[in-house]
């Protein structure tokens, strides 16, 4: 993808690639911070336009600067979650909401404790649920009862997983228990303290669940995501590349920094 060498900065590039479904909009921002700013602005605009929205939210390192900016905007009175409902994409099996490496703890720490989104409004799968099937079915029902996912924000794994839908995942899959790929366990080991064994199983919204969202924004930064980004957008959709399912989604915007866009 072309960048503006003259300015010394990668220029913002916006293009549309025709996927198998609707066109995918690709935005290349000059830096990680600019990616976060772009995604933040899109979310704030969405919350302002549709306060009663239903959001799908990711974890991982990539969205942390987006959440930090949302907290700032909330404090400045520029956005509110008061009427929003949120559903997180996934949670580790075996970690309770109080475990510091759980996604529930991550969400409280990075967003929910700092904005007007309270218990009851946000939903996170219970990693300690005894009846996993019932937990997943209840999650799907809660999403449907809230009117369905309107906007889902996604990160992407180095092996092109979305949520915790690893290679091999069915594009029609709903929320369920999944085995994590060894490479995913290794990549996420950095979020666990020394001596803590990272979980090898998780609960995740399915690709089928995600594809029902009316709008999807994918963010990826850094060279470790370049291959996954290329495969997501340019390969024929296949189970080997879970994110390639997004070529079937109705409204997808992919926001990248130059390093993540390097193989396009
Ligand atoms: C985890 C999450 C994904 C996330 C991915 C990338 O596996 N389940 O939702 O997109 O990590 O994380 P990072 O942003 O830290 O690279």
XYZ file of N, CA and C and ligand atoms in Angstrom:
808
model
N 0.832 -1.185 0.000
C 0.000 0.000 0.000
C 0.874 1.245 0.000
N 0.471 2.273 -0.763
C 1.325 3.459 -0.914
C 1.288 4.339 0.328
N 2.431 4.900 0.657
C 2.489 5.860 1.744
C 3.138 7.127 1.219
N 2.963 8.217 1.945
C 3.484 9.492 1.491
C 4.872 9.714 2.067
N 5.885 9.310 1.318
C 7.255 9.401 1.806
C 7.675 10.857 1.959
N 7.141 11.724 1.074
C 7.562 13.120 1.072
C 7.346 13.783 2.424
N 6.246 13.479 3.085
C 5.954 14.137 4.358
C 6.694 13.468 5.507
N 7.361 12.356 5.228
C 8.069 11.648 6.286
C 7.128 10.807 7.120
N 5.867 10.922 6.860
C 4.859 10.163 7.598
C 4.041 9.370 6.600
N 3.603 8.201 7.002
C 2.698 7.487 6.117
C 1.421 8.317 6.065
N 0.987 8.605 4.905
C -0.227 9.407 4.781
C -1.431 8.509 4.992
N -2.491 9.117 5.442
C -3.709 8.332 5.616
C -4.192 7.872 4.242
N -4.362 6.588 4.097
C -4.786 6.039 2.818
C -6.127 5.366 3.033
N -7.064 5.682 2.219
C -8.369 5.041 2.369
C -8.733 4.405 1.038
N -9.085 3.163 1.084
C -9.374 2.484 -0.167
C -10.453 1.444 0.081
N -11.049 0.968 -0.958
C -12.044 -0.090 -0.791
C -11.623 -1.293 -1.600
N -11.564 -2.423 -0.964
C -11.264 -3.672 -1.658
C -12.573 -4.424 -1.775
N -12.805 -5.016 -2.897
C -14.043 -5.768 -3.026
C -13.847 -7.154 -2.436
N -14.521 -7.440 -1.365
C -14.461 -8.771 -0.769
C -15.488 -9.665 -1.429
N -15.801 -10.763 -0.798
C -16.801 -11.645 -1.360
C -18.213 -11.139 -1.140
N -18.390 -10.278 -0.152
C -19.700 -9.703 0.111
C -19.657 -8.261 -0.305
N -19.695 -7.371 0.676
C -19.661 -5.938 0.420
C -18.199 -5.480 0.370
N -17.959 -4.292 -0.143
C -16.588 -3.774 -0.107
C -16.106 -3.602 1.338
N -14.795 -3.815 1.528
C -14.213 -3.573 2.844
C -13.489 -2.239 2.750
N -13.694 -1.368 3.700
C -12.989 -0.087 3.702
C -11.704 -0.240 4.504
N -10.606 0.141 3.898
C -9.315 0.030 4.574
C -8.763 1.428 4.803
N -8.407 1.715 6.019
C -7.823 3.009 6.352
C -6.437 2.742 6.919
N -5.417 3.379 6.359
C -4.072 3.260 6.927
C -3.723 4.607 7.551
N -3.559 4.598 8.833
C -3.206 5.818 9.573
C -1.692 5.839 9.779
N -1.125 7.018 10.001
C 0.339 7.118 10.071
C 0.982 6.503 11.305
N 0.221 6.215 12.369
C 0.851 5.726 13.598
C -0.159 4.941 14.430
N 0.348 4.252 15.435
C -0.523 3.513 16.356
C -1.501 4.481 17.023
N -1.005 5.637 17.434
C -1.871 6.624 18.092
C -2.968 7.117 17.154
N -2.590 7.292 15.887
C -3.585 7.767 14.914
C -4.644 6.697 14.649
N -4.240 5.421 14.711
C -5.225 4.329 14.572
C -6.209 4.413 15.736
N -5.664 4.568 16.950
C -6.527 4.645 18.137
C -7.468 5.845 18.038
N -6.937 6.966 17.569
C -7.758 8.173 17.451
C -8.888 7.950 16.443
N -8.564 7.297 15.327
C -9.572 7.052 14.291
C -10.707 6.183 14.846
N -10.305 5.097 15.515
C -11.320 4.159 16.033
C -12.130 4.836 17.141
N -11.447 5.576 18.000
C -12.134 6.322 19.065
C -13.166 7.269 18.467
N -12.755 8.030 17.447
C -13.671 9.005 16.849
C -14.899 8.307 16.263
N -14.672 7.152 15.634
C -15.804 6.416 15.044
C -16.764 5.954 16.144
N -16.211 5.496 17.276
C -17.064 5.028 18.370
C -17.822 6.190 19.018
N -17.132 7.303 19.202
C -17.790 8.462 19.823
C -18.932 8.951 18.928
N -18.652 9.039 17.649
C -19.682 9.475 16.695
C -20.876 8.520 16.734
N -20.572 7.216 16.803
C -21.632 6.207 16.852
C -22.455 6.360 18.133
N -21.769 6.533 19.271
C -22.479 6.688 20.556
C -23.321 7.963 20.573
N -22.819 9.014 19.941
C -23.579 10.267 19.913
C -24.831 10.122 19.048
N -24.663 9.426 17.925
C -25.777 9.260 16.983
C -26.787 8.240 17.476
N -26.272 7.172 18.139
C -27.128 6.057 18.556
C -26.848 5.713 20.020
N -27.323 6.533 20.953
C -26.988 6.284 22.364
C -27.438 4.908 22.856
N -28.546 4.395 22.330
C -29.028 3.094 22.795
C -28.411 1.942 22.001
N -27.174 2.056 21.702
C -26.531 1.081 20.833
C -26.153 -0.204 21.567
N -25.875 -1.249 20.792
C -25.386 -2.521 21.338
C -24.012 -2.767 20.720
N -22.991 -2.777 21.581
C -21.608 -2.879 21.097
C -21.009 -4.245 21.408
N -20.147 -4.723 20.523
C -19.316 -5.892 20.799
C -17.903 -5.365 21.055
N -17.283 -5.774 22.153
C -15.998 -5.178 22.520
C -14.887 -6.215 22.660
N -13.693 -5.847 22.196
C -12.547 -6.750 22.265
C -11.621 -6.429 23.446
N -10.694 -7.330 23.678
C -9.630 -7.102 24.652
C -8.297 -7.159 23.890
N -7.215 -7.434 24.593
C -5.902 -7.456 23.943
C -5.219 -6.105 24.095
N -3.994 -6.032 23.626
C -3.228 -4.798 23.755
C -3.689 -3.720 22.787
N -4.127 -4.128 21.593
C -4.422 -3.159 20.532
C -5.479 -2.125 20.930
N -6.603 -2.533 21.544
C -7.628 -1.516 21.838
C -7.374 -0.671 23.081
N -6.325 -0.956 23.845
C -6.110 -0.208 25.096
C -6.060 1.314 24.866
N -5.304 1.808 23.836
C -5.316 3.269 23.636
C -6.673 3.821 23.190
N -7.508 2.973 22.600
C -8.864 3.423 22.226
C -9.677 3.624 23.510
N -9.607 2.634 24.412
C -10.353 2.748 25.661
C -9.865 3.957 26.468
N -8.548 4.178 26.476
C -8.010 5.329 27.226
C -8.600 6.635 26.675
N -8.705 6.715 25.357
C -9.262 7.929 24.745
C -10.759 8.048 25.027
N -11.464 6.913 25.065
C -12.902 6.965 25.364
C -13.132 7.473 26.789
N -12.279 7.013 27.713
C -12.394 7.475 29.104
C -12.196 8.996 29.153
N -11.178 9.491 28.432
C -10.939 10.943 28.383
C -12.153 11.678 27.816
N -12.709 11.124 26.747
C -13.853 11.787 26.111
C -15.076 11.762 27.015
N -15.253 10.656 27.742
C -16.369 10.593 28.695
C -16.195 11.684 29.756
N -14.970 11.787 30.296
C -14.710 12.790 31.344
C -14.912 14.208 30.827
N -14.655 14.397 29.538
C -14.819 15.732 28.940
C -16.260 15.965 28.481
N -17.130 14.967 28.719
C -18.539 15.128 28.357
C -18.827 14.928 26.881
N -17.867 14.311 26.169
C -18.076 14.139 24.726
C -18.782 12.835 24.384
N -18.807 11.870 25.304
C -19.537 10.636 25.009
C -20.063 10.018 26.289
N -21.088 9.202 26.134
C -21.694 8.547 27.297
C -22.090 7.127 26.905
N -21.986 6.231 27.885
C -22.401 4.840 27.680
C -23.704 4.561 28.431
N -24.314 5.619 28.948
C -25.462 5.485 29.835
C -26.569 4.594 29.268
N -26.807 4.701 27.963
C -27.896 3.935 27.366
C -27.385 2.786 26.497
N -26.076 2.567 26.529
C -25.501 1.517 25.668
C -25.531 0.162 26.383
N -25.501 -0.881 25.597
C -25.365 -2.247 26.112
C -24.124 -2.814 25.438
N -23.298 -3.527 26.194
C -22.093 -4.076 25.569
C -21.945 -5.565 25.852
N -21.345 -6.236 24.908
C -21.046 -7.668 25.029
C -19.586 -7.871 24.651
N -18.820 -8.439 25.553
C -17.424 -8.731 25.192
C -17.352 -9.967 24.319
N -16.310 -9.994 23.527
C -16.174 -11.096 22.568
C -15.885 -12.428 23.236
N -15.089 -12.404 24.317
C -14.602 -13.690 24.823
C -14.106 -13.599 26.264
N -13.833 -14.737 26.835
C -13.272 -14.822 28.189
C -12.569 -16.163 28.328
N -11.522 -16.180 29.145
C -10.806 -17.437 29.389
C -11.631 -18.371 30.269
N -11.652 -19.636 29.912
C -12.262 -20.635 30.795
C -11.300 -20.861 31.955
N -11.863 -20.841 33.163
C -11.067 -21.108 34.364
C -10.700 -19.841 35.128
N -10.906 -18.664 34.507
C -10.613 -17.417 35.215
C -11.922 -16.740 35.627
N -12.059 -16.478 36.927
C -13.227 -15.745 37.404
C -13.058 -14.264 37.121
N -14.152 -13.519 37.258
C -14.127 -12.077 36.949
C -13.136 -11.311 37.822
N -12.780 -11.870 38.976
C -11.849 -11.167 39.862
C -10.387 -11.487 39.539
N -10.148 -12.492 38.715
C -8.760 -12.844 38.374
C -8.154 -11.678 37.585
N -6.952 -11.219 37.959
C -6.398 -10.037 37.288
C -6.154 -10.207 35.791
N -5.993 -11.455 35.330
C -5.768 -11.637 33.890
C -7.065 -11.963 33.144
N -8.203 -11.937 33.849
C -9.468 -12.209 33.152
C -9.815 -11.014 32.277
N -10.606 -11.245 31.256
C -11.030 -10.147 30.408
C -12.039 -9.262 31.135
N -12.729 -9.840 32.126
C -13.641 -9.026 32.943
C -12.829 -7.960 33.695
N -11.696 -8.388 34.280
C -10.847 -7.433 35.008
C -10.272 -6.394 34.045
N -9.841 -6.846 32.889
C -9.298 -5.945 31.855
C -10.329 -4.864 31.501
N -11.570 -5.276 31.304
C -12.589 -4.305 30.876
C -12.907 -3.306 31.973
N -12.948 -3.791 33.226
C -13.212 -2.855 34.335
C -12.078 -1.844 34.434
N -10.853 -2.388 34.364
C -9.671 -1.554 34.526
C -9.520 -0.523 33.396
N -9.770 -0.960 32.162
C -9.520 -0.076 31.025
C -10.705 0.797 30.635
N -11.944 0.359 31.000
C -13.095 1.137 30.539
C -14.215 1.269 31.587
N -14.796 0.140 31.998
C -16.072 0.227 32.721
C -15.991 0.958 34.059
N -14.850 0.837 34.763
C -14.734 1.531 36.055
C -14.644 3.038 35.882
N -14.429 3.489 34.664
C -14.150 4.916 34.455
C -15.230 5.642 33.647
N -16.233 4.898 33.169
C -17.293 5.543 32.376
C -18.655 5.137 32.959
N -19.728 5.704 32.399
C -21.063 5.421 32.927
C -21.679 4.176 32.286
N -20.936 3.073 32.400
C -21.437 1.783 31.897
C -21.381 0.847 33.098
N -22.529 0.544 33.679
C -22.493 -0.173 34.949
C -22.887 -1.633 34.802
N -22.727 -2.364 35.902
C -23.100 -3.783 35.952
C -24.539 -3.910 35.466
N -24.789 -4.870 34.613
C -26.136 -5.025 34.066
C -26.182 -4.500 32.633
N -25.385 -3.449 32.385
C -25.321 -2.909 31.022
C -24.262 -3.641 30.214
N -23.180 -4.034 30.886
C -22.133 -4.738 30.154
C -22.202 -6.228 30.442
N -21.858 -6.992 29.450
C -21.933 -8.449 29.552
C -20.589 -9.058 29.181
N -20.142 -9.979 30.025
C -18.899 -10.707 29.749
C -19.167 -12.162 30.105
N -18.766 -13.048 29.225
C -18.992 -14.471 29.484
C -18.308 -14.868 30.795
N -18.942 -15.800 31.519
C -18.418 -16.233 32.812
C -17.472 -17.416 32.623
N -16.185 -17.156 32.817
C -15.165 -18.185 32.621
C -15.240 -19.311 33.637
N -16.051 -19.112 34.672
C -16.186 -20.165 35.688
C -17.545 -20.856 35.601
N -18.309 -20.572 34.561
C -19.645 -21.177 34.447
C -19.549 -22.703 34.518
N -20.402 -23.294 35.350
C -20.385 -24.772 35.455
C -21.020 -25.389 34.222
N -22.122 -24.794 33.787
C -22.804 -25.299 32.595
C -22.441 -24.362 31.431
N -21.386 -24.744 30.713
C -20.848 -23.892 29.659
C -21.867 -23.676 28.535
N -22.569 -24.728 28.173
C -23.551 -24.588 27.084
C -24.656 -23.615 27.451
N -25.113 -23.723 28.697
C -26.180 -22.818 29.149
C -25.665 -21.381 29.185
N -24.432 -21.200 29.620
C -23.837 -19.864 29.669
C -23.790 -19.241 28.264
N -23.350 -20.051 27.298
C -23.227 -19.547 25.912
C -24.596 -19.264 25.306
N -25.567 -20.158 25.592
C -26.917 -19.951 25.049
C -27.532 -18.697 25.659
N -27.305 -18.494 26.962
C -27.856 -17.301 27.627
C -27.239 -16.025 27.039
N -25.954 -16.097 26.682
C -25.255 -14.942 26.092
C -25.877 -14.598 24.743
N -26.074 -15.626 23.927
C -26.712 -15.411 22.613
C -28.114 -14.825 22.796
N -28.862 -15.362 23.774
C -30.219 -14.861 24.009
C -30.201 -13.406 24.461
N -29.232 -13.087 25.324
C -29.147 -11.700 25.813
C -28.832 -10.748 24.658
N -27.959 -11.186 23.733
C -27.649 -10.329 22.575
C -28.901 -10.124 21.725
N -29.617 -11.223 21.482
C -30.829 -11.127 20.658
C -31.863 -10.239 21.347
N -32.029 -10.420 22.661
C -33.032 -9.643 23.406
C -32.701 -8.155 23.398
N -31.414 -7.830 23.294
C -31.041 -6.407 23.297
C -31.180 -5.798 21.899
N -31.564 -6.611 20.936
C -31.776 -6.096 19.582
C -30.674 -6.503 18.618
N -29.665 -7.209 19.113
C -28.575 -7.668 18.240
C -27.421 -6.686 18.223
N -26.252 -7.208 17.881
C -25.041 -6.376 17.883
C -25.124 -5.342 16.770
N -24.863 -4.093 17.143
C -24.911 -3.045 16.127
C -23.509 -2.781 15.587
N -22.578 -2.550 16.500
C -21.198 -2.262 16.073
C -20.259 -3.154 16.881
N -19.430 -3.912 16.196
C -18.439 -4.750 16.866
C -17.051 -4.225 16.528
N -16.263 -4.014 17.575
C -14.860 -3.654 17.396
C -14.055 -4.930 17.567
N -13.112 -5.169 16.647
C -12.307 -6.392 16.702
C -10.824 -6.070 16.638
N -10.037 -6.864 17.358
C -8.605 -6.953 17.100
C -8.410 -8.196 16.238
N -7.181 -8.526 15.993
C -6.923 -9.746 15.217
C -5.692 -10.433 15.802
N -5.744 -11.755 15.887
C -4.593 -12.502 16.383
C -3.565 -12.687 15.279
N -2.367 -13.067 15.657
C -1.306 -13.257 14.650
C -1.662 -14.387 13.687
N -2.499 -15.311 14.128
C -2.938 -16.386 13.240
C -4.309 -16.069 12.628
N -4.660 -14.793 12.661
C -5.905 -14.275 12.071
C -7.154 -14.682 12.847
N -6.992 -15.015 14.139
C -8.220 -15.280 14.902
C -8.942 -13.978 15.208
N -10.254 -14.080 15.336
C -11.063 -12.940 15.783
C -11.863 -13.424 16.981
N -11.981 -12.583 18.023
C -12.457 -13.104 19.300
C -11.469 -14.200 19.652
N -11.968 -15.367 20.004
C -11.082 -16.521 20.165
C -11.476 -17.599 19.149
N -11.895 -17.171 17.973
C -12.206 -18.123 16.903
C -10.905 -18.440 16.179
N -10.364 -19.587 16.518
C -9.067 -20.002 16.008
C -9.210 -20.625 14.611
N -8.083 -20.783 13.886
C -8.154 -21.456 12.587
C -8.909 -22.782 12.721
N -9.777 -23.037 11.756
C -10.616 -24.240 11.795
C -12.036 -23.930 12.235
N -12.253 -22.715 12.780
C -13.597 -22.357 13.261
C -14.583 -22.259 12.104
N -15.785 -22.756 12.368
C -16.860 -22.682 11.380
C -17.345 -21.235 11.272
N -17.585 -20.775 10.056
C -18.058 -19.398 9.865
C -19.483 -19.199 10.409
N -20.191 -20.317 10.670
C -21.559 -20.178 11.201
C -21.601 -20.338 12.720
N -20.437 -20.599 13.333
C -20.423 -20.932 14.766
C -21.012 -19.810 15.625
N -21.684 -20.228 16.688
C -22.227 -19.274 17.658
C -21.326 -19.289 18.899
N -21.726 -18.590 19.923
C -20.941 -18.530 21.161
C -20.763 -19.935 21.738
N -19.510 -20.271 22.078
C -19.217 -21.644 22.507
C -17.855 -21.722 23.188
N -17.556 -22.906 23.722
C -16.230 -23.145 24.298
C -15.273 -23.510 23.175
N -14.049 -23.016 23.264
C -13.048 -23.286 22.215
C -11.704 -23.652 22.842
N -10.919 -24.412 22.088
C -9.534 -24.685 22.476
C -8.672 -23.609 21.838
N -7.730 -23.078 22.592
C -6.852 -22.047 22.031
C -5.678 -22.699 21.306
N -5.273 -22.085 20.207
C -4.100 -22.579 19.477
C -2.869 -22.364 20.359
N -1.913 -23.290 20.340
C -0.702 -23.099 21.151
C -0.039 -21.742 20.884
N -0.075 -21.276 19.624
C 0.556 -19.980 19.316
C -0.194 -18.833 19.999
N -1.505 -18.975 20.160
C -2.287 -17.934 20.843
C -1.957 -17.925 22.330
N -1.863 -19.127 22.909
C -1.507 -19.225 24.333
C -0.147 -18.568 24.540
N 0.795 -18.844 23.626
C 2.140 -18.258 23.745
C 2.088 -16.743 23.570
N 1.322 -16.270 22.557
C 1.262 -14.820 22.292
C 0.644 -14.071 23.471
N -0.321 -14.701 24.164
C -1.012 -14.005 25.253
C -0.369 -14.257 26.613
N 0.690 -15.074 26.638
C 1.351 -15.390 27.918
C 1.884 -14.120 28.575
N 2.154 -13.074 27.755
C 2.691 -11.825 28.310
C 1.715 -11.127 29.249
N 0.443 -11.476 29.169
C -0.541 -10.839 30.048
C -0.666 -11.556 31.393
N 0.098 -12.642 31.559
C 0.040 -13.410 32.812
C 1.330 -13.224 33.576
N 1.204 -13.207 34.915
C 2.410 -13.056 35.739
C 3.226 -14.332 35.677
N 4.510 -14.194 35.992
C 5.382 -15.370 35.995
C 4.825 -16.429 36.941
N 4.839 -17.648 36.485
C 4.339 -18.718 37.343
C 2.864 -18.998 37.116
N 2.134 -18.001 36.507
C 0.713 -18.224 36.211
C 0.602 -18.983 34.901
N -0.179 -20.024 34.918
C -0.358 -20.832 33.717
C -1.457 -20.216 32.847
N -1.152 -19.708 31.644
C -2.235 -19.144 30.824
C -3.239 -20.242 30.435
N -4.528 -19.945 30.470
C -5.539 -20.950 30.110
C -5.397 -21.407 28.661
N -5.836 -22.588 28.392
C -5.762 -23.131 27.030
C -7.150 -23.246 26.405
N -8.176 -22.844 27.164
C -9.546 -22.879 26.642
C -10.231 -21.541 26.930
N -11.217 -21.256 26.120
C -11.942 -19.995 26.307
C -13.387 -20.149 25.872
N -14.187 -19.148 26.227
C -15.535 -19.011 25.674
C -15.453 -17.871 24.670
N -16.066 -18.037 23.521
C -15.987 -16.971 22.520
C -17.276 -16.857 21.722
N -17.647 -15.624 21.442
C -18.684 -15.419 20.424
C -18.210 -16.131 19.176
N -19.121 -16.685 18.402
C -18.728 -17.363 17.178
C -18.586 -16.388 16.020
N -18.010 -16.880 14.940
C -17.893 -16.038 13.743
C -19.295 -15.703 13.220
N -20.188 -16.678 13.306
C -21.576 -16.439 12.869
C -22.216 -15.321 13.679
N -21.927 -15.296 14.976
C -22.463 -14.244 15.850
C -21.903 -12.888 15.407
N -20.594 -12.853 15.197
C -19.927 -11.588 14.841
C -20.440 -11.069 13.487
N -20.606 -11.988 12.533
C -21.020 -11.562 11.183
C -22.416 -10.947 11.163
N -23.203 -11.199 12.210
C -24.552 -10.610 12.246
C -24.536 -9.138 12.638
N -23.383 -8.668 13.108
C -23.307 -7.260 13.509
C -23.564 -6.370 12.302
N -24.233 -5.254 12.537
C -24.542 -4.365 11.410
C -23.300 -3.625 10.918
N -22.333 -3.468 11.802
C -21.116 -2.740 11.415
C -19.940 -3.325 12.194
N -18.795 -3.496 11.522
C -17.614 -4.071 12.169
C -16.420 -3.149 11.908
N -15.664 -2.882 12.955
C -14.404 -2.148 12.796
C -13.290 -3.056 13.313
N -12.312 -3.328 12.450
C -11.163 -4.142 12.847
C -9.975 -3.210 13.006
N -9.239 -3.364 14.097
C -8.011 -2.578 14.216
C -6.816 -3.503 14.379
N -5.718 -3.149 13.691
C -4.489 -3.938 13.802
C -3.301 -2.993 13.709
N -2.352 -3.210 14.586
C -1.143 -2.379 14.575
C 0.083 -3.273 14.767
N 1.171 -2.882 14.163
C 2.442 -3.578 14.371
C 2.713 -4.637 13.324
N 3.993 -4.899 13.122
C 4.399 -5.828 12.056
C 3.977 -7.264 12.347
N 3.735 -7.616 13.606
C 3.340 -8.999 13.908
C 1.951 -9.316 13.349
N 1.203 -8.274 12.940
C -0.147 -8.497 12.398
C -0.195 -8.413 10.868
N 0.941 -8.061 10.245
C 0.921 -7.802 8.797
C 0.451 -9.010 7.988
N 0.949 -10.189 8.354
C 0.581 -11.385 7.594
C -0.918 -11.695 7.776
N -1.380 -11.620 9.018
C -2.799 -11.909 9.283
C -3.697 -10.933 8.534
N -3.279 -9.664 8.492
C -4.077 -8.645 7.798
C -4.136 -8.961 6.303
N -2.977 -9.307 5.745
C -2.965 -9.641 4.310
C -3.875 -10.841 4.041
N -3.752 -11.868 4.855
C -4.551 -13.079 4.617
C -6.054 -12.797 4.796
N -6.397 -11.974 5.776
C -7.800 -11.626 6.033
C -8.435 -10.969 4.818
N -7.647 -10.093 4.153
C -8.252 -9.293 3.099
C -8.043 -9.841 1.703
N -6.974 -10.624 1.497
C -6.669 -10.989 0.112
C -6.855 -12.463 -0.212
N -6.926 -13.316 0.815
C -7.088 -14.742 0.510
C -8.560 -15.093 0.354
N -8.824 -16.143 -0.418
C -10.200 -16.629 -0.516
C -10.630 -17.042 0.893
N -11.852 -16.672 1.291
C -12.280 -16.990 2.653
C -12.171 -18.491 2.938
N -11.564 -18.825 4.063
C -11.463 -20.231 4.442
C -11.328 -20.339 5.955
N -11.669 -21.513 6.462
C -11.591 -21.738 7.906
C -10.181 -21.603 8.451
N -9.180 -21.761 7.577
C -7.789 -21.614 8.031
C -7.485 -20.186 8.467
N -8.269 -19.254 7.936
C -8.040 -17.827 8.209
C -9.360 -17.252 8.752
N -9.590 -17.387 10.056
C -10.902 -16.997 10.595
C -11.336 -15.590 10.186
N -10.388 -14.630 10.206
C -10.759 -13.243 9.883
C -11.188 -13.078 8.430
N -10.845 -14.036 7.561
C -11.273 -13.917 6.157
C -12.798 -14.005 6.050
N -13.463 -14.493 7.096
C -14.930 -14.526 7.112
C -15.501 -13.121 7.023
N -14.700 -12.133 7.418
C -15.190 -10.751 7.397
C -15.442 -10.266 5.972
N -14.911 -10.983 4.985
C -15.217 -10.641 3.586
C -16.706 -10.840 3.291
N -17.389 -11.573 4.161
C -18.833 -11.779 3.976
C -19.672 -10.793 4.783
N -19.023 -9.961 5.582
C -19.779 -9.049 6.447
C -20.319 -7.876 5.645
N -21.330 -7.227 6.174
C -22.004 -6.172 5.427
C -21.233 -4.853 5.425
N -20.653 -4.497 6.531
C -20.060 -3.170 6.641
C -18.798 -3.288 7.506
N -17.653 -3.421 6.860
C -16.398 -3.615 7.594
C -15.414 -2.495 7.289
N -14.844 -1.927 8.327
C -13.752 -0.965 8.162
C -12.539 -1.525 8.882
N -11.406 -1.536 8.203
C -10.176 -2.078 8.784
C -9.209 -0.918 8.954
N -8.810 -0.658 10.173
C -7.949 0.494 10.460
C -6.563 -0.020 10.862
N -5.562 0.386 10.095
C -4.210 -0.176 10.232
C -3.171 0.914 10.410
N -2.056 0.546 11.031
C -0.895 1.433 10.972
C -0.020 0.923 9.822
N 1.000 1.672 9.413
C 1.788 1.247 8.242
C 2.423 -0.142 8.433
N 2.832 -0.475 9.646
C 3.473 -1.785 9.867
C 2.486 -2.932 9.632
N 1.254 -2.763 10.082
C 0.249 -3.811 9.890
C -0.203 -3.891 8.436
N -0.040 -2.781 7.690
C -0.462 -2.729 6.294
C 0.682 -3.118 5.349
N 1.830 -3.449 5.909
C 3.048 -3.600 5.095
C 2.968 -4.668 4.014
N 2.162 -5.709 4.222
C 2.108 -6.784 3.224
C 0.965 -6.617 2.222
N 0.282 -5.473 2.267
C -0.835 -5.293 1.316
C -0.316 -4.736 0.000
C -6.782 -12.138 22.104
C -8.236 -11.759 22.015
C -8.574 -11.188 20.672
C -7.553 -10.134 20.295
C -6.203 -10.797 20.155
C -5.097 -9.850 19.745
O -6.503 -13.412 21.662
N -9.106 -12.851 22.297
O -9.879 -10.649 20.711
O -7.904 -9.518 19.093
O -5.876 -11.308 21.437
O -4.528 -9.260 20.874
P -3.478 -8.100 20.864
O -4.255 -6.865 20.563
O -2.926 -8.092 22.265
O -2.474 -8.412 19.836
